[in-house]
mmCIF file of N, CA, C and O in Angstrom:
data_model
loop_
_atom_site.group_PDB
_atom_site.id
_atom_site.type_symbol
_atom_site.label_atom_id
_atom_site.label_comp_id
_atom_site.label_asym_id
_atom_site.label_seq_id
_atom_site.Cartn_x
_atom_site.Cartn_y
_atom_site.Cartn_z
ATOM 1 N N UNK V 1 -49.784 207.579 -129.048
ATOM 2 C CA UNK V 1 -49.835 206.338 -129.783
ATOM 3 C C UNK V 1 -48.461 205.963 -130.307
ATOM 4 O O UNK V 1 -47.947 204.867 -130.085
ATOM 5 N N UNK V 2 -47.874 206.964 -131.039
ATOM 6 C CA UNK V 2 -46.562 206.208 -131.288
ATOM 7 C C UNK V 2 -45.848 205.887 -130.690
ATOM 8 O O UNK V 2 -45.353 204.762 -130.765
ATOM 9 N N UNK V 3 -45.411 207.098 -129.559
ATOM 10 C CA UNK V 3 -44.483 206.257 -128.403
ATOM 11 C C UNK V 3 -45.133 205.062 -127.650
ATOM 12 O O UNK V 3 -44.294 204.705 -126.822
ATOM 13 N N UNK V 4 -46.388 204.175 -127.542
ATOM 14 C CA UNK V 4 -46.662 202.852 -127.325
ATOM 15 C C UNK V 4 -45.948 202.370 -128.457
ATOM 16 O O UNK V 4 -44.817 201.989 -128.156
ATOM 17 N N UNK V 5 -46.260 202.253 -129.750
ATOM 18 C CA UNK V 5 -45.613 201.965 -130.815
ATOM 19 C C UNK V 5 -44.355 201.529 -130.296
ATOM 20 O O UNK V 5 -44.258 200.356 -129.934
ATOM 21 N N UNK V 6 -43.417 202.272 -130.211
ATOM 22 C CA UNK V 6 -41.896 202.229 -130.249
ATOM 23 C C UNK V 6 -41.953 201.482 -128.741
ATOM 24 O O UNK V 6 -41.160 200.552 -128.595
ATOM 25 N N UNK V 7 -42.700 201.767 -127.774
ATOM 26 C CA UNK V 7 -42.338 200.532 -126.695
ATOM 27 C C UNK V 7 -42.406 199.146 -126.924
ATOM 28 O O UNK V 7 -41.716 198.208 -126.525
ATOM 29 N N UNK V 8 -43.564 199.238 -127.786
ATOM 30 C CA UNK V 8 -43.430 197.500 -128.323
ATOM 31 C C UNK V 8 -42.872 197.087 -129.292
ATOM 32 O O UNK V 8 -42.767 195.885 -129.533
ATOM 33 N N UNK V 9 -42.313 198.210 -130.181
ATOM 34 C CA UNK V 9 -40.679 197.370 -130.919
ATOM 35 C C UNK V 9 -39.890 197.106 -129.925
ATOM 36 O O UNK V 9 -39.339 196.005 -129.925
ATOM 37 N N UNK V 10 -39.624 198.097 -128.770
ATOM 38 C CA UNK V 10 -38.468 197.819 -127.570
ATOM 39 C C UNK V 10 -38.654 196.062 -127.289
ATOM 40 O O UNK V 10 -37.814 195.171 -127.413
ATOM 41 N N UNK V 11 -40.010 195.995 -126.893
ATOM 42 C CA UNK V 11 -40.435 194.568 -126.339
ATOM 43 C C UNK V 11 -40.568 193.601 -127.198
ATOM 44 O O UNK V 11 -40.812 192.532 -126.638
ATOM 45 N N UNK V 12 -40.507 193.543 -128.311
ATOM 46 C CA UNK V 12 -40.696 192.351 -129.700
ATOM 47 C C UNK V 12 -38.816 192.138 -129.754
ATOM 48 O O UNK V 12 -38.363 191.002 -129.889
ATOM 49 N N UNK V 13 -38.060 193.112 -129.657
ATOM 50 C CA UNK V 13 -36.899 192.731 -129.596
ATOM 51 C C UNK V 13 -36.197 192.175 -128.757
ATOM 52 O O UNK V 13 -34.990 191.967 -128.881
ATOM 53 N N UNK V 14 -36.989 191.832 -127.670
ATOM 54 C CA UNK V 14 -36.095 191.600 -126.238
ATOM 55 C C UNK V 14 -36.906 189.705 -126.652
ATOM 56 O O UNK V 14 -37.960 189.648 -127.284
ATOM 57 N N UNK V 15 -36.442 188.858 -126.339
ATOM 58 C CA UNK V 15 -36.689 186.949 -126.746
ATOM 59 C C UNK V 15 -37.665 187.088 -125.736
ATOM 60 O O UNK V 15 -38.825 186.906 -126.105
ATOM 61 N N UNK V 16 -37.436 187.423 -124.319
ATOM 62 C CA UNK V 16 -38.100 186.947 -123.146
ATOM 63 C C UNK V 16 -39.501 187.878 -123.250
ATOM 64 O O UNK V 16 -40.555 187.248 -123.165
ATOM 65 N N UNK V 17 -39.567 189.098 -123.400
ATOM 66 C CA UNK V 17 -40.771 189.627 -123.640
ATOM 67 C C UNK V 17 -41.649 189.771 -124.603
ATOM 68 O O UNK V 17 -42.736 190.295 -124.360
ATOM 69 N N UNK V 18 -41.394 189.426 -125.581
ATOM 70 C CA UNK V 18 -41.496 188.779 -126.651
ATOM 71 C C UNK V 18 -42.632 187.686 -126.322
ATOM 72 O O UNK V 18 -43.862 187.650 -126.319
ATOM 73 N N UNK V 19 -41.838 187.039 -126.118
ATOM 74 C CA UNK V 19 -42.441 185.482 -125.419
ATOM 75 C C UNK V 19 -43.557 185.713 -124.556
ATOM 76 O O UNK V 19 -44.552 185.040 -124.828
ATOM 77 N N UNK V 20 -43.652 186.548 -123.519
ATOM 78 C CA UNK V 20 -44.454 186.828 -122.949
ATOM 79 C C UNK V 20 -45.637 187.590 -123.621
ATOM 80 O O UNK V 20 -46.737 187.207 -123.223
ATOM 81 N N UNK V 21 -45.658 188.800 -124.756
ATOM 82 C CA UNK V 21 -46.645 189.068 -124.922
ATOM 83 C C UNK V 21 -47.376 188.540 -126.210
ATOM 84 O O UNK V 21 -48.302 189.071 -126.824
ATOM 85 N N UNK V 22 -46.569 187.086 -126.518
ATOM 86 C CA UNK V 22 -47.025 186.179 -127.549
ATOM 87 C C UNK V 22 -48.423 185.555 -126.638
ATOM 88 O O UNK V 22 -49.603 185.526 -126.984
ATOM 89 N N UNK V 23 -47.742 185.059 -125.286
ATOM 90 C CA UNK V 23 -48.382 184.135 -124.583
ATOM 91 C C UNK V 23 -49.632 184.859 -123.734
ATOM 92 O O UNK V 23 -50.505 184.191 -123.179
ATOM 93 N N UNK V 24 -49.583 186.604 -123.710
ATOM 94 C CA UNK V 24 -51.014 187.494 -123.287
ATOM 95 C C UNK V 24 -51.713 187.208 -124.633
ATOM 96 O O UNK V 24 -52.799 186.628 -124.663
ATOM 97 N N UNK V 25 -51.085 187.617 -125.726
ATOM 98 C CA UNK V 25 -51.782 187.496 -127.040
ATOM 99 C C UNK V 25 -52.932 185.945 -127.234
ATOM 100 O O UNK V 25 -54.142 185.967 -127.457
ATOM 101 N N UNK V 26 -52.223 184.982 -127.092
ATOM 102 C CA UNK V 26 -52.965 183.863 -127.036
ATOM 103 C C UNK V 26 -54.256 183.071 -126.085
ATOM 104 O O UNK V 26 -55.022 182.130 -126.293
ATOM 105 N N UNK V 27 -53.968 184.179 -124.767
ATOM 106 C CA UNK V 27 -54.693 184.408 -123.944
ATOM 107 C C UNK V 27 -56.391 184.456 -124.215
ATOM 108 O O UNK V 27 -57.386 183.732 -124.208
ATOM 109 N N UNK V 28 -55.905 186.007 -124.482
ATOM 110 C CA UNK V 28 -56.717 186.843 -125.108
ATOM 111 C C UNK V 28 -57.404 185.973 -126.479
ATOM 112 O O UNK V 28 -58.614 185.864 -126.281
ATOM 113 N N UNK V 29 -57.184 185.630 -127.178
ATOM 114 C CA UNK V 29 -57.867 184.700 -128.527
ATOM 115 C C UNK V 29 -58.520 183.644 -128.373
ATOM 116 O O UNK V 29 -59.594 183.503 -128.958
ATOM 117 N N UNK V 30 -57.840 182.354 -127.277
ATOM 118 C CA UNK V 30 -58.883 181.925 -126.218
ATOM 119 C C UNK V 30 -59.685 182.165 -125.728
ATOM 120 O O UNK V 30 -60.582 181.324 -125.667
ATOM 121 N N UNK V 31 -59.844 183.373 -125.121
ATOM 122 C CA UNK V 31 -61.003 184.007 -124.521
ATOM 123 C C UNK V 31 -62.343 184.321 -125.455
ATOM 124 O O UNK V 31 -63.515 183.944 -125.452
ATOM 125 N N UNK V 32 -61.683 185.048 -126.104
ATOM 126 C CA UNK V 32 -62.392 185.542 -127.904
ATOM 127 C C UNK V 32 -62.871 184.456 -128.363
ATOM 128 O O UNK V 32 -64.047 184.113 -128.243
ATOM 129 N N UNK V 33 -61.897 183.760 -128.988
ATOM 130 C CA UNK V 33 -62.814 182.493 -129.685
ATOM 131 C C UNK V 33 -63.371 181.590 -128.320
ATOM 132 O O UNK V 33 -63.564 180.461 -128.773
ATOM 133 N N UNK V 34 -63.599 181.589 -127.339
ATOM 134 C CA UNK V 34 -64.726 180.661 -126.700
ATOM 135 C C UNK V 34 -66.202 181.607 -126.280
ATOM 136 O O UNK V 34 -67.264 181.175 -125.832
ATOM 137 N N UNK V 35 -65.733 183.328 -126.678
ATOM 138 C CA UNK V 35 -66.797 183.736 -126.388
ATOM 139 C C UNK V 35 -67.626 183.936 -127.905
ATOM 140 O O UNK V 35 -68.799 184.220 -128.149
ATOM 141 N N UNK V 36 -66.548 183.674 -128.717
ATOM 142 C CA UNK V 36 -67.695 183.789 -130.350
ATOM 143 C C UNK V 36 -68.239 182.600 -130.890
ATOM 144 O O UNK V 36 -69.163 182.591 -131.702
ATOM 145 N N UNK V 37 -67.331 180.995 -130.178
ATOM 146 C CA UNK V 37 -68.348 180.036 -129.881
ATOM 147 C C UNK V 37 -69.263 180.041 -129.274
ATOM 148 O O UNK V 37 -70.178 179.619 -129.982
ATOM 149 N N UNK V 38 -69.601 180.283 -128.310
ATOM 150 C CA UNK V 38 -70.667 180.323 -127.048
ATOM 151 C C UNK V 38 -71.615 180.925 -128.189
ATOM 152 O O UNK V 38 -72.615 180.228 -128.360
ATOM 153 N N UNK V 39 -71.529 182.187 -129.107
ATOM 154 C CA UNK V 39 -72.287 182.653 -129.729
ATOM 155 C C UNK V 39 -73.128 181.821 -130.959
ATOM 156 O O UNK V 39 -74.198 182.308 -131.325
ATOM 157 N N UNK V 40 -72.719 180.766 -131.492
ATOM 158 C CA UNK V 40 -72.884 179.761 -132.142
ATOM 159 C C UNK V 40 -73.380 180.786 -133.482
ATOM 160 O O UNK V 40 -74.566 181.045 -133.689
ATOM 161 N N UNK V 41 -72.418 181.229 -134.206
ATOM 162 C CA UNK V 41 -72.680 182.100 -134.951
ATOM 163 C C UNK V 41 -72.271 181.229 -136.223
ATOM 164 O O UNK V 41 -71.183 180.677 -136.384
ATOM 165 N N UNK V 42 -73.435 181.214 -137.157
ATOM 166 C CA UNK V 42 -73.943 180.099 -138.372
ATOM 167 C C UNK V 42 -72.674 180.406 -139.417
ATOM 168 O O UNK V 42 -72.231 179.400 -139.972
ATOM 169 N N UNK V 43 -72.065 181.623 -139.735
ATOM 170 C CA UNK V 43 -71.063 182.032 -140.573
ATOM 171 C C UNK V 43 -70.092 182.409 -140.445
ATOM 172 O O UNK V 43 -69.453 183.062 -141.270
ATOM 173 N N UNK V 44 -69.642 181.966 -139.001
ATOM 174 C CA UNK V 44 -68.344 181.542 -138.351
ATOM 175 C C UNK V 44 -67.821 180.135 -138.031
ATOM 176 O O UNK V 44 -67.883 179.676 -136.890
ATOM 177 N N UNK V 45 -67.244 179.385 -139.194
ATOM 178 C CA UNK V 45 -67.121 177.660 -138.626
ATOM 179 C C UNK V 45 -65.970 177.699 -137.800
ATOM 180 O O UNK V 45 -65.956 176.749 -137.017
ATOM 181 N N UNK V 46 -65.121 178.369 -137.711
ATOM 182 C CA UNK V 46 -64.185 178.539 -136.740
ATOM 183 C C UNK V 46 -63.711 179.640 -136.386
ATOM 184 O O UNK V 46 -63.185 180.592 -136.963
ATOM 185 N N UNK V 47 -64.179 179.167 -134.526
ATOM 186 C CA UNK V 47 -64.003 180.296 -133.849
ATOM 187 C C UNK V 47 -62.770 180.788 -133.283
ATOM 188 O O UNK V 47 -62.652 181.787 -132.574
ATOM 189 N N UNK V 48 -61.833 179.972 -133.672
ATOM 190 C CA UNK V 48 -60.289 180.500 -133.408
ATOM 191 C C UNK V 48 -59.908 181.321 -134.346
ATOM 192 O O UNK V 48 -59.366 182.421 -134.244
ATOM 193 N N UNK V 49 -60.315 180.548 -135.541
ATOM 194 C CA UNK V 49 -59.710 182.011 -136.515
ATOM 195 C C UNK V 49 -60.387 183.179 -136.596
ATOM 196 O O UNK V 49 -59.832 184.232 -136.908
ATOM 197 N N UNK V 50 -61.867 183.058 -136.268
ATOM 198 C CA UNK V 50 -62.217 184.277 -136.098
ATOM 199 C C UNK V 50 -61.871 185.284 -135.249
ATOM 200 O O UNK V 50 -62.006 186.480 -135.507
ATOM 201 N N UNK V 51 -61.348 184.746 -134.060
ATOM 202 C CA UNK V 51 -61.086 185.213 -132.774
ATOM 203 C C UNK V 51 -59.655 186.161 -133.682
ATOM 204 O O UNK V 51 -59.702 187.373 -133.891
ATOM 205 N N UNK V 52 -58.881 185.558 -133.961
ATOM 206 C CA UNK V 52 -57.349 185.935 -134.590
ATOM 207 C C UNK V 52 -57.885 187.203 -135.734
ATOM 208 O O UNK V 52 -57.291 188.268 -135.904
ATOM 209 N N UNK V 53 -59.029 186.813 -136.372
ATOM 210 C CA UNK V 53 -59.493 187.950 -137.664
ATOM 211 C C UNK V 53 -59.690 189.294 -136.273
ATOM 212 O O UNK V 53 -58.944 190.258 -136.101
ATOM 213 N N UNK V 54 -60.694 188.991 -135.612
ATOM 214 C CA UNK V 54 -61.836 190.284 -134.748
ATOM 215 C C UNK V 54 -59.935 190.871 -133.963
ATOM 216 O O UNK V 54 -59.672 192.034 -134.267
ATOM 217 N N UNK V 55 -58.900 190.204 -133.159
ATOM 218 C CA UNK V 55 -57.646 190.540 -132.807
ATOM 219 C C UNK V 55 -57.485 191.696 -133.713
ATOM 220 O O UNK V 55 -57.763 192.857 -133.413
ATOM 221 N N UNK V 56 -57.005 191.284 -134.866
ATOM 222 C CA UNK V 56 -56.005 191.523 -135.527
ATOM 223 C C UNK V 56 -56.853 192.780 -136.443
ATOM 224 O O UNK V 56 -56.130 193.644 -136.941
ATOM 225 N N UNK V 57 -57.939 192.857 -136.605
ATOM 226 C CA UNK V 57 -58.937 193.942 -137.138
ATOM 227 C C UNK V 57 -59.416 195.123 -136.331
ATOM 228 O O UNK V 57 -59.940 196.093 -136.878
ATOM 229 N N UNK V 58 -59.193 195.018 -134.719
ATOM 230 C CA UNK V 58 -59.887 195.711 -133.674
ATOM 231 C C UNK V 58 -58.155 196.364 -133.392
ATOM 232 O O UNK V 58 -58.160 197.572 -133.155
ATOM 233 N N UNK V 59 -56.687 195.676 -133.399
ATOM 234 C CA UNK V 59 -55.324 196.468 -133.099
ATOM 235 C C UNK V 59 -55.213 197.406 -134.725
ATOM 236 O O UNK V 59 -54.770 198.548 -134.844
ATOM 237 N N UNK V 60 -55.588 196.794 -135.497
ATOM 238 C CA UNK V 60 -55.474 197.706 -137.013
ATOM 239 C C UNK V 60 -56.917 198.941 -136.850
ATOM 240 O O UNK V 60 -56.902 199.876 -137.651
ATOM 241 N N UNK V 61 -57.965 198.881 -135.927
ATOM 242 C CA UNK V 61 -58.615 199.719 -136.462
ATOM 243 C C UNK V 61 -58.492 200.801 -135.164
ATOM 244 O O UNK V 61 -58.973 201.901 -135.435
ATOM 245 N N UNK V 62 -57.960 200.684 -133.876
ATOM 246 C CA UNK V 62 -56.987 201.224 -132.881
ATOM 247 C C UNK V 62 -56.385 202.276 -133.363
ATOM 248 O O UNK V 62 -56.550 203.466 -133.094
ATOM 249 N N UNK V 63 -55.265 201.466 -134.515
ATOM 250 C CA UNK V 63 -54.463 202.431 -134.925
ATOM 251 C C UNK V 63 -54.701 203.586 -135.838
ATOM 252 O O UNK V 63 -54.354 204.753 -135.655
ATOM 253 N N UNK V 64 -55.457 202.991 -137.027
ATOM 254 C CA UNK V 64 -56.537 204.310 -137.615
ATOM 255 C C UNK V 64 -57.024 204.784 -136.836
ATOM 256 O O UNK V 64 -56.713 205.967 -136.969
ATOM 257 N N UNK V 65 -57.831 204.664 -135.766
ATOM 258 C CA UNK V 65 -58.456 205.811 -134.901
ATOM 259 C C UNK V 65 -57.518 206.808 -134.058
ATOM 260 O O UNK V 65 -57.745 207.986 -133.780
ATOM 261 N N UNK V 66 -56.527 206.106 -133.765
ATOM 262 C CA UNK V 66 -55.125 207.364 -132.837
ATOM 263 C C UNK V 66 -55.234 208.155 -134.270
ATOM 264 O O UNK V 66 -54.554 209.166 -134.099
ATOM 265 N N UNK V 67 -55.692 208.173 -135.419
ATOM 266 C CA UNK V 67 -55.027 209.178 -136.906
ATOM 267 C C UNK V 67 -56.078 209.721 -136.645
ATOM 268 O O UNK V 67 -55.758 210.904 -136.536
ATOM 269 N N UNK V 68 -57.531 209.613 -136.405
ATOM 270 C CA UNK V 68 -58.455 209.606 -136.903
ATOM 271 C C UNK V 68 -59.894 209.740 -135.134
ATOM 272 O O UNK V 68 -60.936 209.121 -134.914
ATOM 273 N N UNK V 69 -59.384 210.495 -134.571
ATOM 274 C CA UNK V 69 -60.047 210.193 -133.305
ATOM 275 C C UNK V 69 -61.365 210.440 -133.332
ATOM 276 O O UNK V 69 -61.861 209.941 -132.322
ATOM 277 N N UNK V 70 -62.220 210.999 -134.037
ATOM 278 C CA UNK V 70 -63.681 211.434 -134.385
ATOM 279 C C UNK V 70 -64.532 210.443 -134.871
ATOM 280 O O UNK V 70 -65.749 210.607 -134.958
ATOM 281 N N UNK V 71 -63.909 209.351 -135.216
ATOM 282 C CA UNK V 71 -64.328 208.184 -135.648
ATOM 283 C C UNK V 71 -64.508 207.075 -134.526
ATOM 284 O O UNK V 71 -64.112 207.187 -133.366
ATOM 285 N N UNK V 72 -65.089 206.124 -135.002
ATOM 286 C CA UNK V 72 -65.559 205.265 -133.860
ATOM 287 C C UNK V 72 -65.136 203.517 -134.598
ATOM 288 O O UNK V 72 -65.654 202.416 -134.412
ATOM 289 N N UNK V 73 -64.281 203.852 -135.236
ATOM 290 C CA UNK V 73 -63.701 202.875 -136.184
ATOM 291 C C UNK V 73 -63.849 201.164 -135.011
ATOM 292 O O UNK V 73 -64.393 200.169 -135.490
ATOM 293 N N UNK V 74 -63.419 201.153 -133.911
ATOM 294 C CA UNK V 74 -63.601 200.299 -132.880
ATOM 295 C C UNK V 74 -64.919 199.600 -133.425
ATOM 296 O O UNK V 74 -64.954 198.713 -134.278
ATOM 297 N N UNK V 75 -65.827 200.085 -132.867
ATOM 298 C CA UNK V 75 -67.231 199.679 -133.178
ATOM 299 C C UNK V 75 -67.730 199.677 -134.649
ATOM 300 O O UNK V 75 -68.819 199.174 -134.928
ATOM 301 N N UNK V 76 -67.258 200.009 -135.201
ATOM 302 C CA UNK V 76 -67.568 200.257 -136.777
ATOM 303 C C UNK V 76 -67.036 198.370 -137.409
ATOM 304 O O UNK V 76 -67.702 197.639 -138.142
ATOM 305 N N UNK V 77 -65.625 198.072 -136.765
ATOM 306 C CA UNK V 77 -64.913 197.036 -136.796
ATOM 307 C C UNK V 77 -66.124 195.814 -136.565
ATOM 308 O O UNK V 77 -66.659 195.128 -137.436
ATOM 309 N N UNK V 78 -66.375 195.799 -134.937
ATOM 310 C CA UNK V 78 -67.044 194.895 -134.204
ATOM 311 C C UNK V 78 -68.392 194.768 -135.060
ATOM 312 O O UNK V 78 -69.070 193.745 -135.154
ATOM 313 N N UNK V 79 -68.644 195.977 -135.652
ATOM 314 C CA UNK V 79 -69.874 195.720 -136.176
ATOM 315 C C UNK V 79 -69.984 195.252 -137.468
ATOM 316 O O UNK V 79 -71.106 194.794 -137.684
ATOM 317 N N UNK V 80 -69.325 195.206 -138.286
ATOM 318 C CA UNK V 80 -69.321 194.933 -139.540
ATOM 319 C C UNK V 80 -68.400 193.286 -139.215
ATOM 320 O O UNK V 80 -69.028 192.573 -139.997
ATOM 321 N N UNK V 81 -67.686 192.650 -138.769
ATOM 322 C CA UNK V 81 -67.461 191.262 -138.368
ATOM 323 C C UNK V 81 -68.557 190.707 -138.212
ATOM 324 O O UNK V 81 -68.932 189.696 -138.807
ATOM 325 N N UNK V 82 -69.500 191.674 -136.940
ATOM 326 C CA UNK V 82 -70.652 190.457 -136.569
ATOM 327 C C UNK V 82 -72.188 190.305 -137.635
ATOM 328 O O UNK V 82 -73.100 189.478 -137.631
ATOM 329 N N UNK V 83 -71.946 191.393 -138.384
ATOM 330 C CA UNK V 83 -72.844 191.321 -138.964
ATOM 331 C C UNK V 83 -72.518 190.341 -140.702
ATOM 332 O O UNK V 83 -73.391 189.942 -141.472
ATOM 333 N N UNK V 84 -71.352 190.234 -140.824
ATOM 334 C CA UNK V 84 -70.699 189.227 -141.397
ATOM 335 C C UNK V 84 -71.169 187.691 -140.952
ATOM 336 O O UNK V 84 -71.762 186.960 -141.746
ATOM 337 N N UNK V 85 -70.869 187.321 -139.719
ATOM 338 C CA UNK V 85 -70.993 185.871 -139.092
ATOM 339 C C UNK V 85 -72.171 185.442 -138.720
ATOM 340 O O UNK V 85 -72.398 184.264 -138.444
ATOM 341 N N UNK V 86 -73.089 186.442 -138.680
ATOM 342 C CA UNK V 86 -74.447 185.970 -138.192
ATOM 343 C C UNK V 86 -75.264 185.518 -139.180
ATOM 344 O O UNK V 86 -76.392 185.108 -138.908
#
């Protein structure tokens, strides 16, 4: 895990790759938020930002689990979001 870590400081520092894994990132959140629309979930009014919350909660709970591998923190994540929005 850390040496991924330190590859993607390598790549946040470089403009051009950078750029590029801004533009996978956004990808990916598109995808997310049209699949948590499709879900028409009553306590989610927007599904972009949710998409950016479930992102940004599922790479933070990734990283507790590389500390923490016995845990299932992944799904623990997914599950406590959706049981939030529904």
């Amino acid at each position: 895990m850390a040496q991924g870590l330190t590859q993607l400081v390598d790549d946040v520092m470089d403009d051009e790759l950078r750029m590029m894994l801004a533009e996978g990132w956004a990808r990916e959140q598109r995808y997310v938020a049209a699949l948590l629309d499709a879900c028409e979930l009553k306590r989610l009014p927007d599904a972009e930002r949710g998409a950016a919350v479930l992102f940004d909660a599922l790479n933070g709970a990734m990283l507790r689990q590389a500390v923490d591998p016995e845990a299932d923190l992944i799904q623990e994540t997914i599950e406590t979001l959706w049981e939030t929005w529904i």
